[in-house]
Each structure stands twice: as structure tokens, then as C-alpha cells.
């Protein structure tokens, strides 16, 4: 059975004081890592503070990584440094970065390989725009994103990766995909993994849903067979809501 992974993506929210307060409030309240994985992905300047206070059950993730070890890349973040800081996860290819910061399928692929080289676990975001959904080509579009993301990644490396299906039209809009729609595309992602690797690899792959996940809808989303967790924006900023949603990820 795949263990659920519930991750908060704080985007560019919270001051250092607010971030530390949050982690102090929730670190002892989230269930054991044996039951469910919980992660908070924060802005780079507070990564160290969060890692220091993460407790036994909470893991810390970054929201971006560059694909080179070092160099003249003003404003970028190296995997070397993330690994040194004790960061566990890194979000790669979020639609906001694809739309606003020139992230492409090619850089997503390079970043995944770079993260893996430094033992950082990639949370790889894929998902379609409303235009693509309405044109009826979501399956082809998302499959192509998955395939390009994984170019040159071996089956053994695949175990370090988590996919997050985030339909762009559902992010920050309050418009959650219905559990059926979310499940359908998560299943398509699993089928793509099976086609590219093996049935075993596909069965092991954890696939999150993201897009307006909140306390009122997480239970029915996680009840879907191919949804193994959530990547949560807005609702993950509230300590009690985060703890509730991580608990919802404990398999019954
Ligand atoms: P919201 O949960 O705020 O819709 O954001 C989703 C998201 O982008 C998580 O990465």
C-alpha cells in the first residue's frame, strides 16, 4: 500500500516569525511518518529555521532548485546547499513557475536529475490549463509532461519521486476538481508510468492531487484509488487545518 504524502506549498507567504510559530505549533501534532508523510515547502530563507524545528514527523521542502551545482545564476538556489541544509523535498515544475519564471519541460527534467543527484526528493507538478481541459486533450498533455519530466530517469530513481497533479484552473480559484476528475488524471499519470517503466513502478508511484484542497474536500479526494496525497496551497497556511489534513492522510 502506498503511504499518503500531505504537503503544504506555502508559496511566497509567511514571515520568518510566522513560519517558526507554525512549525512549533504543528511539529508534535502530526502523526508518525509510519502512517503518513507530512511536508512543508517554504521560502528559501527560512529553510534552515524549519529544518531545525521539524520534529520527528514533519519534513521540509524547497519550492525550486537550479539544475547546475554552482555558477553565475543570480537569485537561484543550488541543490548542494539544499542538501547541506537538511532539506528533504523540492517542488519542481509548479505551474506558477512554468507560467511566470520560464520553467519548461526541459528544465523540469534537468532539475529532477539534479535533485536526485543530491538525494533531494522531487515533487514534480504537472497539470493542464482550462483551455486544454475544454479542448479534451488533458490526457495527452499531462502524459507528455510526465514523459518529458522523466527522460533519462531510471526505474530505481523513480522511487524518490512524487508527482502532483495540479490542474491550473483549480489552483487558488476555490474550484477544486471533483474527486472523479482528479482521479481520472491521476490514473492516467499512473498508466503513463506503467507504459514508460513497469507495472511495479506504476504501483509504487505516489501521485498527489493539488488545487483548492481544504479540510472540507480532502477526505473524498484521498478516498480515490490513485490519489496518494495532496499538495496544498492556501489551506496549508493555517496550523489547525494543516494538522487536520495530515490526519486525513492516515490510511484506515
Ligand atoms: P491552492 O491550494 O491554494 O489552490 O494551491 C494549490 C497549489 O498550487 C499547491 O502547489
PDB file of C-alpha atoms and ligand atoms in Angstrom:
ATOM      1  CA  UNK A   1       0.000   0.000   0.000  1.00  0.00           C
ATOM      2  CA  UNK A   2       1.309   3.460  -0.888  1.00  0.00           C
ATOM      3  CA  UNK A   3       1.753   5.843   2.042  1.00  0.00           C
ATOM      4  CA  UNK A   4      -0.028   9.167   1.591  1.00  0.00           C
ATOM      5  CA  UNK A   5       2.066  12.309   1.430  1.00  0.00           C
ATOM      6  CA  UNK A   6       0.432  15.556   2.501  1.00  0.00           C
ATOM      7  CA  UNK A   7       2.477  18.594   1.554  1.00  0.00           C
ATOM      8  CA  UNK A   8       1.927  22.285   2.128  1.00  0.00           C
ATOM      9  CA  UNK A   9       3.203  24.666  -0.526  1.00  0.00           C
ATOM     10  CA  UNK A  10       3.436  27.992   1.213  1.00  0.00           C
ATOM     11  CA  UNK A  11       4.463  29.831  -1.967  1.00  0.00           C
ATOM     12  CA  UNK A  12       5.613  33.379  -1.041  1.00  0.00           C
ATOM     13  CA  UNK A  13       3.725  33.580   2.240  1.00  0.00           C
ATOM     14  CA  UNK A  14       4.717  33.888   5.916  1.00  0.00           C
ATOM     15  CA  UNK A  15       7.440  35.872   7.629  1.00  0.00           C
ATOM     16  CA  UNK A  16      10.222  34.073   9.485  1.00  0.00           C
ATOM     17  CA  UNK A  17       8.420  34.582  12.808  1.00  0.00           C
ATOM     18  CA  UNK A  18       5.149  33.235  11.412  1.00  0.00           C
ATOM     19  CA  UNK A  19       6.895  30.233   9.876  1.00  0.00           C
ATOM     20  CA  UNK A  20       8.665  29.321  13.135  1.00  0.00           C
ATOM     21  CA  UNK A  21       5.446  29.748  15.098  1.00  0.00           C
ATOM     22  CA  UNK A  22       3.623  27.456  12.697  1.00  0.00           C
ATOM     23  CA  UNK A  23       6.179  24.678  12.893  1.00  0.00           C
ATOM     24  CA  UNK A  24       6.312  24.893  16.696  1.00  0.00           C
ATOM     25  CA  UNK A  25       2.541  24.523  16.766  1.00  0.00           C
ATOM     26  CA  UNK A  26       2.253  21.553  14.431  1.00  0.00           C
ATOM     27  CA  UNK A  27       5.518  19.564  14.709  1.00  0.00           C
ATOM     28  CA  UNK A  28       4.289  17.432  17.621  1.00  0.00           C
ATOM     29  CA  UNK A  29       0.709  17.168  16.378  1.00  0.00           C
ATOM     30  CA  UNK A  30       1.259  15.465  13.047  1.00  0.00           C
ATOM     31  CA  UNK A  31       1.030  11.661  13.103  1.00  0.00           C
ATOM     32  CA  UNK A  32       4.061   9.392  12.826  1.00  0.00           C
ATOM     33  CA  UNK A  33       5.873   9.139   9.490  1.00  0.00           C
ATOM     34  CA  UNK A  34       4.980   5.426   9.567  1.00  0.00           C
ATOM     35  CA  UNK A  35       1.342   6.382   8.993  1.00  0.00           C
ATOM     36  CA  UNK A  36       1.528   9.378   6.682  1.00  0.00           C
ATOM     37  CA  UNK A  37       4.233  11.678   5.381  1.00  0.00           C
ATOM     38  CA  UNK A  38       3.907  15.392   6.040  1.00  0.00           C
ATOM     39  CA  UNK A  39       5.934  18.101   4.370  1.00  0.00           C
ATOM     40  CA  UNK A  40       6.008  21.888   4.329  1.00  0.00           C
ATOM     41  CA  UNK A  41       7.597  23.658   1.386  1.00  0.00           C
ATOM     42  CA  UNK A  42       8.742  27.111   2.409  1.00  0.00           C
ATOM     43  CA  UNK A  43      10.617  30.114   1.074  1.00  0.00           C
ATOM     44  CA  UNK A  44      14.355  29.507   0.879  1.00  0.00           C
ATOM     45  CA  UNK A  45      15.458  31.989   3.594  1.00  0.00           C
ATOM     46  CA  UNK A  46      13.539  30.078   6.303  1.00  0.00           C
ATOM     47  CA  UNK A  47      14.515  26.553   5.257  1.00  0.00           C
ATOM     48  CA  UNK A  48      17.203  26.310   7.934  1.00  0.00           C
ATOM     49  CA  UNK A  49      14.873  27.519  10.684  1.00  0.00           C
ATOM     50  CA  UNK A  50      12.255  24.991   9.637  1.00  0.00           C
ATOM     51  CA  UNK A  51      14.647  22.041   9.365  1.00  0.00           C
ATOM     52  CA  UNK A  52      15.907  22.768  12.894  1.00  0.00           C
ATOM     53  CA  UNK A  53      12.392  22.644  14.309  1.00  0.00           C
ATOM     54  CA  UNK A  54      10.752  19.993  12.107  1.00  0.00           C
ATOM     55  CA  UNK A  55      10.457  17.366  14.850  1.00  0.00           C
ATOM     56  CA  UNK A  56      10.298  13.655  14.030  1.00  0.00           C
ATOM     57  CA  UNK A  57       7.330  13.675  11.700  1.00  0.00           C
ATOM     58  CA  UNK A  58       7.468  16.763   9.573  1.00  0.00           C
ATOM     59  CA  UNK A  59       9.758  17.152   6.572  1.00  0.00           C
ATOM     60  CA  UNK A  60      10.819  20.388   4.941  1.00  0.00           C
ATOM     61  CA  UNK A  61      10.839  21.095   1.237  1.00  0.00           C
ATOM     62  CA  UNK A  62      12.081  23.888  -1.019  1.00  0.00           C
ATOM     63  CA  UNK A  63       9.987  25.346  -3.830  1.00  0.00           C
ATOM     64  CA  UNK A  64      12.687  25.453  -6.500  1.00  0.00           C
ATOM     65  CA  UNK A  65      16.204  24.282  -7.302  1.00  0.00           C
ATOM     66  CA  UNK A  66      18.610  25.113 -10.116  1.00  0.00           C
ATOM     67  CA  UNK A  67      19.956  22.352 -12.339  1.00  0.00           C
ATOM     68  CA  UNK A  68      23.642  23.293 -12.022  1.00  0.00           C
ATOM     69  CA  UNK A  69      25.826  22.792  -8.959  1.00  0.00           C
ATOM     70  CA  UNK A  70      27.009  26.400  -8.871  1.00  0.00           C
ATOM     71  CA  UNK A  71      27.688  29.321 -11.170  1.00  0.00           C
ATOM     72  CA  UNK A  72      26.688  32.803 -12.205  1.00  0.00           C
ATOM     73  CA  UNK A  73      22.941  32.323 -11.735  1.00  0.00           C
ATOM     74  CA  UNK A  74      21.847  35.309  -9.686  1.00  0.00           C
ATOM     75  CA  UNK A  75      18.880  34.580  -7.456  1.00  0.00           C
ATOM     76  CA  UNK A  76      18.885  30.815  -7.988  1.00  0.00           C
ATOM     77  CA  UNK A  77      19.138  28.038  -5.394  1.00  0.00           C
ATOM     78  CA  UNK A  78      21.612  25.158  -5.589  1.00  0.00           C
ATOM     79  CA  UNK A  79      20.866  21.540  -4.760  1.00  0.00           C
ATOM     80  CA  UNK A  80      24.218  21.375  -2.993  1.00  0.00           C
ATOM     81  CA  UNK A  81      23.064  23.974  -0.493  1.00  0.00           C
ATOM     82  CA  UNK A  82      19.588  22.465  -0.072  1.00  0.00           C
ATOM     83  CA  UNK A  83      21.149  19.097   0.721  1.00  0.00           C
ATOM     84  CA  UNK A  84      23.584  20.714   3.153  1.00  0.00           C
ATOM     85  CA  UNK A  85      20.689  22.412   4.958  1.00  0.00           C
ATOM     86  CA  UNK A  86      18.927  19.075   5.503  1.00  0.00           C
ATOM     87  CA  UNK A  87      16.025  19.752   3.164  1.00  0.00           C
ATOM     88  CA  UNK A  88      14.194  16.574   2.135  1.00  0.00           C
ATOM     89  CA  UNK A  89      11.843  17.534  -0.721  1.00  0.00           C
ATOM     90  CA  UNK A  90      11.820  20.060  -3.524  1.00  0.00           C
ATOM     91  CA  UNK A  91       8.876  21.129  -5.666  1.00  0.00           C
ATOM     92  CA  UNK A  92       9.796  21.117  -9.348  1.00  0.00           C
ATOM     93  CA  UNK A  93       7.751  22.480 -12.238  1.00  0.00           C
ATOM     94  CA  UNK A  94       4.949  24.168 -10.336  1.00  0.00           C
ATOM     95  CA  UNK A  95       2.595  25.803 -12.843  1.00  0.00           C
ATOM     96  CA  UNK A  96       3.316  29.231 -11.330  1.00  0.00           C
ATOM     97  CA  UNK A  97       6.995  28.739 -12.122  1.00  0.00           C
ATOM     98  CA  UNK A  98       6.182  27.389 -15.576  1.00  0.00           C
ATOM     99  CA  UNK A  99       3.958  30.409 -16.286  1.00  0.00           C
ATOM    100  CA  UNK A 100       5.990  33.183 -14.655  1.00  0.00           C
ATOM    101  CA  UNK A 101       9.612  32.035 -14.443  1.00  0.00           C
ATOM    102  CA  UNK A 102      10.285  30.299 -17.754  1.00  0.00           C
ATOM    103  CA  UNK A 103      10.206  26.773 -16.361  1.00  0.00           C
ATOM    104  CA  UNK A 104       9.916  24.345 -19.282  1.00  0.00           C
ATOM    105  CA  UNK A 105       9.595  20.585 -19.602  1.00  0.00           C
ATOM    106  CA  UNK A 106      13.317  20.571 -20.358  1.00  0.00           C
ATOM    107  CA  UNK A 107      14.364  22.487 -17.220  1.00  0.00           C
ATOM    108  CA  UNK A 108      11.949  20.390 -15.167  1.00  0.00           C
ATOM    109  CA  UNK A 109      13.754  17.281 -16.401  1.00  0.00           C
ATOM    110  CA  UNK A 110      17.207  18.749 -15.662  1.00  0.00           C
ATOM    111  CA  UNK A 111      16.105  19.859 -12.194  1.00  0.00           C
ATOM    112  CA  UNK A 112      14.703  16.422 -11.362  1.00  0.00           C
ATOM    113  CA  UNK A 113      18.016  14.805 -12.266  1.00  0.00           C
ATOM    114  CA  UNK A 114      19.941  17.397 -10.269  1.00  0.00           C
ATOM    115  CA  UNK A 115      17.716  16.909  -7.201  1.00  0.00           C
ATOM    116  CA  UNK A 116      18.138  13.133  -7.400  1.00  0.00           C
ATOM    117  CA  UNK A 117      21.910  13.520  -7.602  1.00  0.00           C
ATOM    118  CA  UNK A 118      21.819  15.270  -4.218  1.00  0.00           C
ATOM    119  CA  UNK A 119      19.292  12.940  -2.559  1.00  0.00           C
ATOM    120  CA  UNK A 120      16.538  15.538  -2.647  1.00  0.00           C
ATOM    121  CA  UNK A 121      13.108  14.089  -3.369  1.00  0.00           C
ATOM    122  CA  UNK A 122      11.353  15.883  -6.228  1.00  0.00           C
ATOM    123  CA  UNK A 123       7.654  16.709  -6.032  1.00  0.00           C
ATOM    124  CA  UNK A 124       7.003  17.105  -9.753  1.00  0.00           C
ATOM    125  CA  UNK A 125       3.987  19.198 -10.720  1.00  0.00           C
ATOM    126  CA  UNK A 126       2.008  18.590 -13.884  1.00  0.00           C
ATOM    127  CA  UNK A 127      -1.418  19.792 -14.952  1.00  0.00           C
ATOM    128  CA  UNK A 128      -3.445  21.358 -17.715  1.00  0.00           C
ATOM    129  CA  UNK A 129      -4.900  24.818 -18.297  1.00  0.00           C
ATOM    130  CA  UNK A 130      -8.640  25.375 -18.662  1.00  0.00           C
ATOM    131  CA  UNK A 131      -8.215  25.669 -22.455  1.00  0.00           C
ATOM    132  CA  UNK A 132      -6.634  22.244 -22.638  1.00  0.00           C
ATOM    133  CA  UNK A 133      -9.299  20.716 -20.387  1.00  0.00           C
ATOM    134  CA  UNK A 134     -12.062  22.226 -22.519  1.00  0.00           C
ATOM    135  CA  UNK A 135     -10.380  21.054 -25.724  1.00  0.00           C
ATOM    136  CA  UNK A 136     -10.484  17.498 -24.321  1.00  0.00           C
ATOM    137  CA  UNK A 137      -6.731  16.920 -24.598  1.00  0.00           C
ATOM    138  CA  UNK A 138      -5.825  16.754 -20.890  1.00  0.00           C
ATOM    139  CA  UNK A 139      -4.730  13.127 -21.032  1.00  0.00           C
ATOM    140  CA  UNK A 140      -2.284  13.646 -23.913  1.00  0.00           C
ATOM    141  CA  UNK A 141      -0.969  16.910 -22.450  1.00  0.00           C
ATOM    142  CA  UNK A 142      -0.327  15.570 -18.945  1.00  0.00           C
ATOM    143  CA  UNK A 143       1.155  12.298 -20.255  1.00  0.00           C
ATOM    144  CA  UNK A 144       3.588  14.279 -22.375  1.00  0.00           C
ATOM    145  CA  UNK A 145       4.576  16.386 -19.347  1.00  0.00           C
ATOM    146  CA  UNK A 146       5.236  13.217 -17.334  1.00  0.00           C
ATOM    147  CA  UNK A 147       7.202  11.591 -20.123  1.00  0.00           C
ATOM    148  CA  UNK A 148       9.413  14.641 -20.713  1.00  0.00           C
ATOM    149  CA  UNK A 149       9.972  15.122 -16.965  1.00  0.00           C
ATOM    150  CA  UNK A 150      11.263  11.571 -16.641  1.00  0.00           C
ATOM    151  CA  UNK A 151      13.580  11.429 -19.637  1.00  0.00           C
ATOM    152  CA  UNK A 152      16.780   9.675 -18.531  1.00  0.00           C
ATOM    153  CA  UNK A 153      15.446   8.838 -15.048  1.00  0.00           C
ATOM    154  CA  UNK A 154      15.945   5.179 -14.120  1.00  0.00           C
ATOM    155  CA  UNK A 155      13.339   2.926 -12.544  1.00  0.00           C
ATOM    156  CA  UNK A 156      15.273   2.756  -9.268  1.00  0.00           C
ATOM    157  CA  UNK A 157      15.442   6.566  -9.101  1.00  0.00           C
ATOM    158  CA  UNK A 158      11.719   6.770  -9.690  1.00  0.00           C
ATOM    159  CA  UNK A 159      11.061   5.678  -6.099  1.00  0.00           C
ATOM    160  CA  UNK A 160      12.368   9.043  -4.864  1.00  0.00           C
ATOM    161  CA  UNK A 161       9.864  10.979  -6.955  1.00  0.00           C
ATOM    162  CA  UNK A 162       6.343  12.104  -6.133  1.00  0.00           C
ATOM    163  CA  UNK A 163       4.035  13.504  -8.819  1.00  0.00           C
ATOM    164  CA  UNK A 164       1.498  16.224  -8.077  1.00  0.00           C
ATOM    165  CA  UNK A 165      -1.395  16.586 -10.477  1.00  0.00           C
ATOM    166  CA  UNK A 166      -2.404  20.225 -10.256  1.00  0.00           C
ATOM    167  CA  UNK A 167      -4.945  21.383 -12.841  1.00  0.00           C
ATOM    168  CA  UNK A 168      -4.120  25.066 -13.333  1.00  0.00           C
ATOM    169  CA  UNK A 169      -7.783  26.059 -13.359  1.00  0.00           C
ATOM    170  CA  UNK A 170      -8.171  24.696  -9.816  1.00  0.00           C
ATOM    171  CA  UNK A 171      -5.213  26.484  -8.214  1.00  0.00           C
ATOM    172  CA  UNK A 172      -6.118  29.327  -5.890  1.00  0.00           C
ATOM    173  CA  UNK A 173      -9.529  29.587  -7.517  1.00  0.00           C
ATOM    174  CA  UNK A 174     -11.603  27.700  -4.965  1.00  0.00           C
ATOM    175  CA  UNK A 175     -12.620  25.484  -7.914  1.00  0.00           C
ATOM    176  CA  UNK A 176     -11.492  22.022  -6.836  1.00  0.00           C
ATOM    177  CA  UNK A 177     -11.542  19.269  -9.409  1.00  0.00           C
ATOM    178  CA  UNK A 178     -14.239  16.781  -8.488  1.00  0.00           C
ATOM    179  CA  UNK A 179     -12.772  13.617  -6.960  1.00  0.00           C
ATOM    180  CA  UNK A 180     -13.708  11.814 -10.198  1.00  0.00           C
ATOM    181  CA  UNK A 181     -11.872  14.296 -12.436  1.00  0.00           C
ATOM    182  CA  UNK A 182      -8.844  14.316 -10.134  1.00  0.00           C
ATOM    183  CA  UNK A 183      -8.832  10.514 -10.014  1.00  0.00           C
ATOM    184  CA  UNK A 184      -9.119  10.153 -13.780  1.00  0.00           C
ATOM    185  CA  UNK A 185      -5.979  12.175 -14.490  1.00  0.00           C
ATOM    186  CA  UNK A 186      -4.045  10.662 -11.573  1.00  0.00           C
ATOM    187  CA  UNK A 187      -4.872   7.247 -13.039  1.00  0.00           C
ATOM    188  CA  UNK A 188      -3.673   8.433 -16.462  1.00  0.00           C
ATOM    189  CA  UNK A 189      -0.382   9.502 -14.859  1.00  0.00           C
ATOM    190  CA  UNK A 190      -0.023   6.048 -13.292  1.00  0.00           C
ATOM    191  CA  UNK A 191      -0.759   4.418 -16.655  1.00  0.00           C
ATOM    192  CA  UNK A 192       1.913   6.594 -18.262  1.00  0.00           C
ATOM    193  CA  UNK A 193       4.446   5.429 -15.646  1.00  0.00           C
ATOM    194  CA  UNK A 194       3.463   1.829 -16.399  1.00  0.00           C
ATOM    195  CA  UNK A 195       3.960   2.394 -20.127  1.00  0.00           C
ATOM    196  CA  UNK A 196       7.360   4.049 -19.571  1.00  0.00           C
ATOM    197  CA  UNK A 197       8.661   1.694 -16.856  1.00  0.00           C
ATOM    198  CA  UNK A 198       6.692  -1.224 -15.422  1.00  0.00           C
ATOM    199  CA  UNK A 199       3.511  -2.156 -13.588  1.00  0.00           C
ATOM    200  CA  UNK A 200       5.501  -2.413 -10.372  1.00  0.00           C
ATOM    201  CA  UNK A 201       6.956   1.094 -10.790  1.00  0.00           C
ATOM    202  CA  UNK A 202       3.488   2.476 -11.516  1.00  0.00           C
ATOM    203  CA  UNK A 203       2.003   0.815  -8.455  1.00  0.00           C
ATOM    204  CA  UNK A 204       4.727   2.271  -6.226  1.00  0.00           C
ATOM    205  CA  UNK A 205       4.491   5.821  -7.591  1.00  0.00           C
ATOM    206  CA  UNK A 206       2.805   8.306  -5.267  1.00  0.00           C
ATOM    207  CA  UNK A 207       0.582  10.820  -7.007  1.00  0.00           C
ATOM    208  CA  UNK A 208      -0.820  13.821  -5.170  1.00  0.00           C
ATOM    209  CA  UNK A 209      -3.722  15.999  -6.184  1.00  0.00           C
ATOM    210  CA  UNK A 210      -3.395  19.774  -5.760  1.00  0.00           C
ATOM    211  CA  UNK A 211      -5.758  22.679  -6.414  1.00  0.00           C
ATOM    212  CA  UNK A 212      -8.011  24.225  -3.770  1.00  0.00           C
ATOM    213  CA  UNK A 213      -7.620  21.271  -1.403  1.00  0.00           C
ATOM    214  CA  UNK A 214      -9.044  22.132   2.020  1.00  0.00           C
ATOM    215  CA  UNK A 215     -10.381  20.477   5.160  1.00  0.00           C
ATOM    216  CA  UNK A 216     -13.837  20.113   3.616  1.00  0.00           C
ATOM    217  CA  UNK A 217     -12.774  18.192   0.496  1.00  0.00           C
ATOM    218  CA  UNK A 218      -9.555  16.364   1.352  1.00  0.00           C
ATOM    219  CA  UNK A 219     -11.222  13.221   2.677  1.00  0.00           C
ATOM    220  CA  UNK A 220     -13.137  12.473  -0.529  1.00  0.00           C
ATOM    221  CA  UNK A 221     -10.111  13.283  -2.687  1.00  0.00           C
ATOM    222  CA  UNK A 222      -7.869  10.927  -0.721  1.00  0.00           C
ATOM    223  CA  UNK A 223     -10.528   8.219  -0.916  1.00  0.00           C
ATOM    224  CA  UNK A 224      -9.790   7.870  -4.644  1.00  0.00           C
ATOM    225  CA  UNK A 225      -7.731   4.843  -5.555  1.00  0.00           C
ATOM    226  CA  UNK A 226      -4.977   6.644  -7.466  1.00  0.00           C
ATOM    227  CA  UNK A 227      -4.659   9.735  -5.258  1.00  0.00           C
ATOM    228  CA  UNK A 228      -1.918   9.276  -2.668  1.00  0.00           C
ATOM    229  CA  UNK A 229      -1.818  12.652  -1.022  1.00  0.00           C
ATOM    230  CA  UNK A 230      -2.282  16.345  -1.592  1.00  0.00           C
ATOM    231  CA  UNK A 231      -0.211  19.396  -2.432  1.00  0.00           C
ATOM    232  CA  UNK A 232      -1.947  22.226  -0.649  1.00  0.00           C
ATOM    233  CA  UNK A 233      -1.507  25.965  -1.048  1.00  0.00           C
ATOM    234  CA  UNK A 234      -3.761  28.366   0.848  1.00  0.00           C
ATOM    235  CA  UNK A 235      -5.248  25.917   3.351  1.00  0.00           C
ATOM    236  CA  UNK A 236      -1.795  24.708   4.449  1.00  0.00           C
ATOM    237  CA  UNK A 237      -1.048  28.120   5.957  1.00  0.00           C
ATOM    238  CA  UNK A 238      -3.429  27.542   8.867  1.00  0.00           C
ATOM    239  CA  UNK A 239      -1.870  25.285  11.550  1.00  0.00           C
ATOM    240  CA  UNK A 240      -5.100  23.519  12.644  1.00  0.00           C
ATOM    241  CA  UNK A 241      -6.148  22.947   9.037  1.00  0.00           C
ATOM    242  CA  UNK A 242      -2.750  21.534   8.148  1.00  0.00           C
ATOM    243  CA  UNK A 243      -2.848  19.119  11.099  1.00  0.00           C
ATOM    244  CA  UNK A 244      -6.410  18.068  10.160  1.00  0.00           C
ATOM    245  CA  UNK A 245      -5.399  17.425   6.546  1.00  0.00           C
ATOM    246  CA  UNK A 246      -2.309  15.408   7.500  1.00  0.00           C
ATOM    247  CA  UNK A 247      -4.503  13.297   9.784  1.00  0.00           C
ATOM    248  CA  UNK A 248      -6.887  12.773   6.889  1.00  0.00           C
ATOM    249  CA  UNK A 249      -3.958  11.130   5.107  1.00  0.00           C
ATOM    250  CA  UNK A 250      -3.647   8.349   7.677  1.00  0.00           C
ATOM    251  CA  UNK A 251      -4.919   5.221   5.955  1.00  0.00           C
ATOM    252  CA  UNK A 252      -7.739   3.454   7.703  1.00  0.00           C
TER     253      UNK A 252
HETATM  254  P1  LIG B   1      -4.245  26.182  -3.559  1.00  0.00           P
HETATM  255  O1  LIG B   1      -4.400  25.014  -2.626  1.00  0.00           O
HETATM  256  O2  LIG B   1      -4.120  27.493  -2.857  1.00  0.00           O
HETATM  257  O3  LIG B   1      -5.274  26.148  -4.645  1.00  0.00           O
HETATM  258  O4  LIG B   1      -2.816  25.988  -4.303  1.00  0.00           O
HETATM  259  C1  LIG B   1      -2.533  24.776  -4.881  1.00  0.00           C
HETATM  260  C2  LIG B   1      -1.111  24.746  -5.241  1.00  0.00           C
HETATM  261  O5  LIG B   1      -0.675  25.423  -6.148  1.00  0.00           O
HETATM  262  C3  LIG B   1      -0.209  23.898  -4.449  1.00  0.00           C
HETATM  263  O6  LIG B   1       1.030  23.785  -5.046  1.00  0.00           O
END
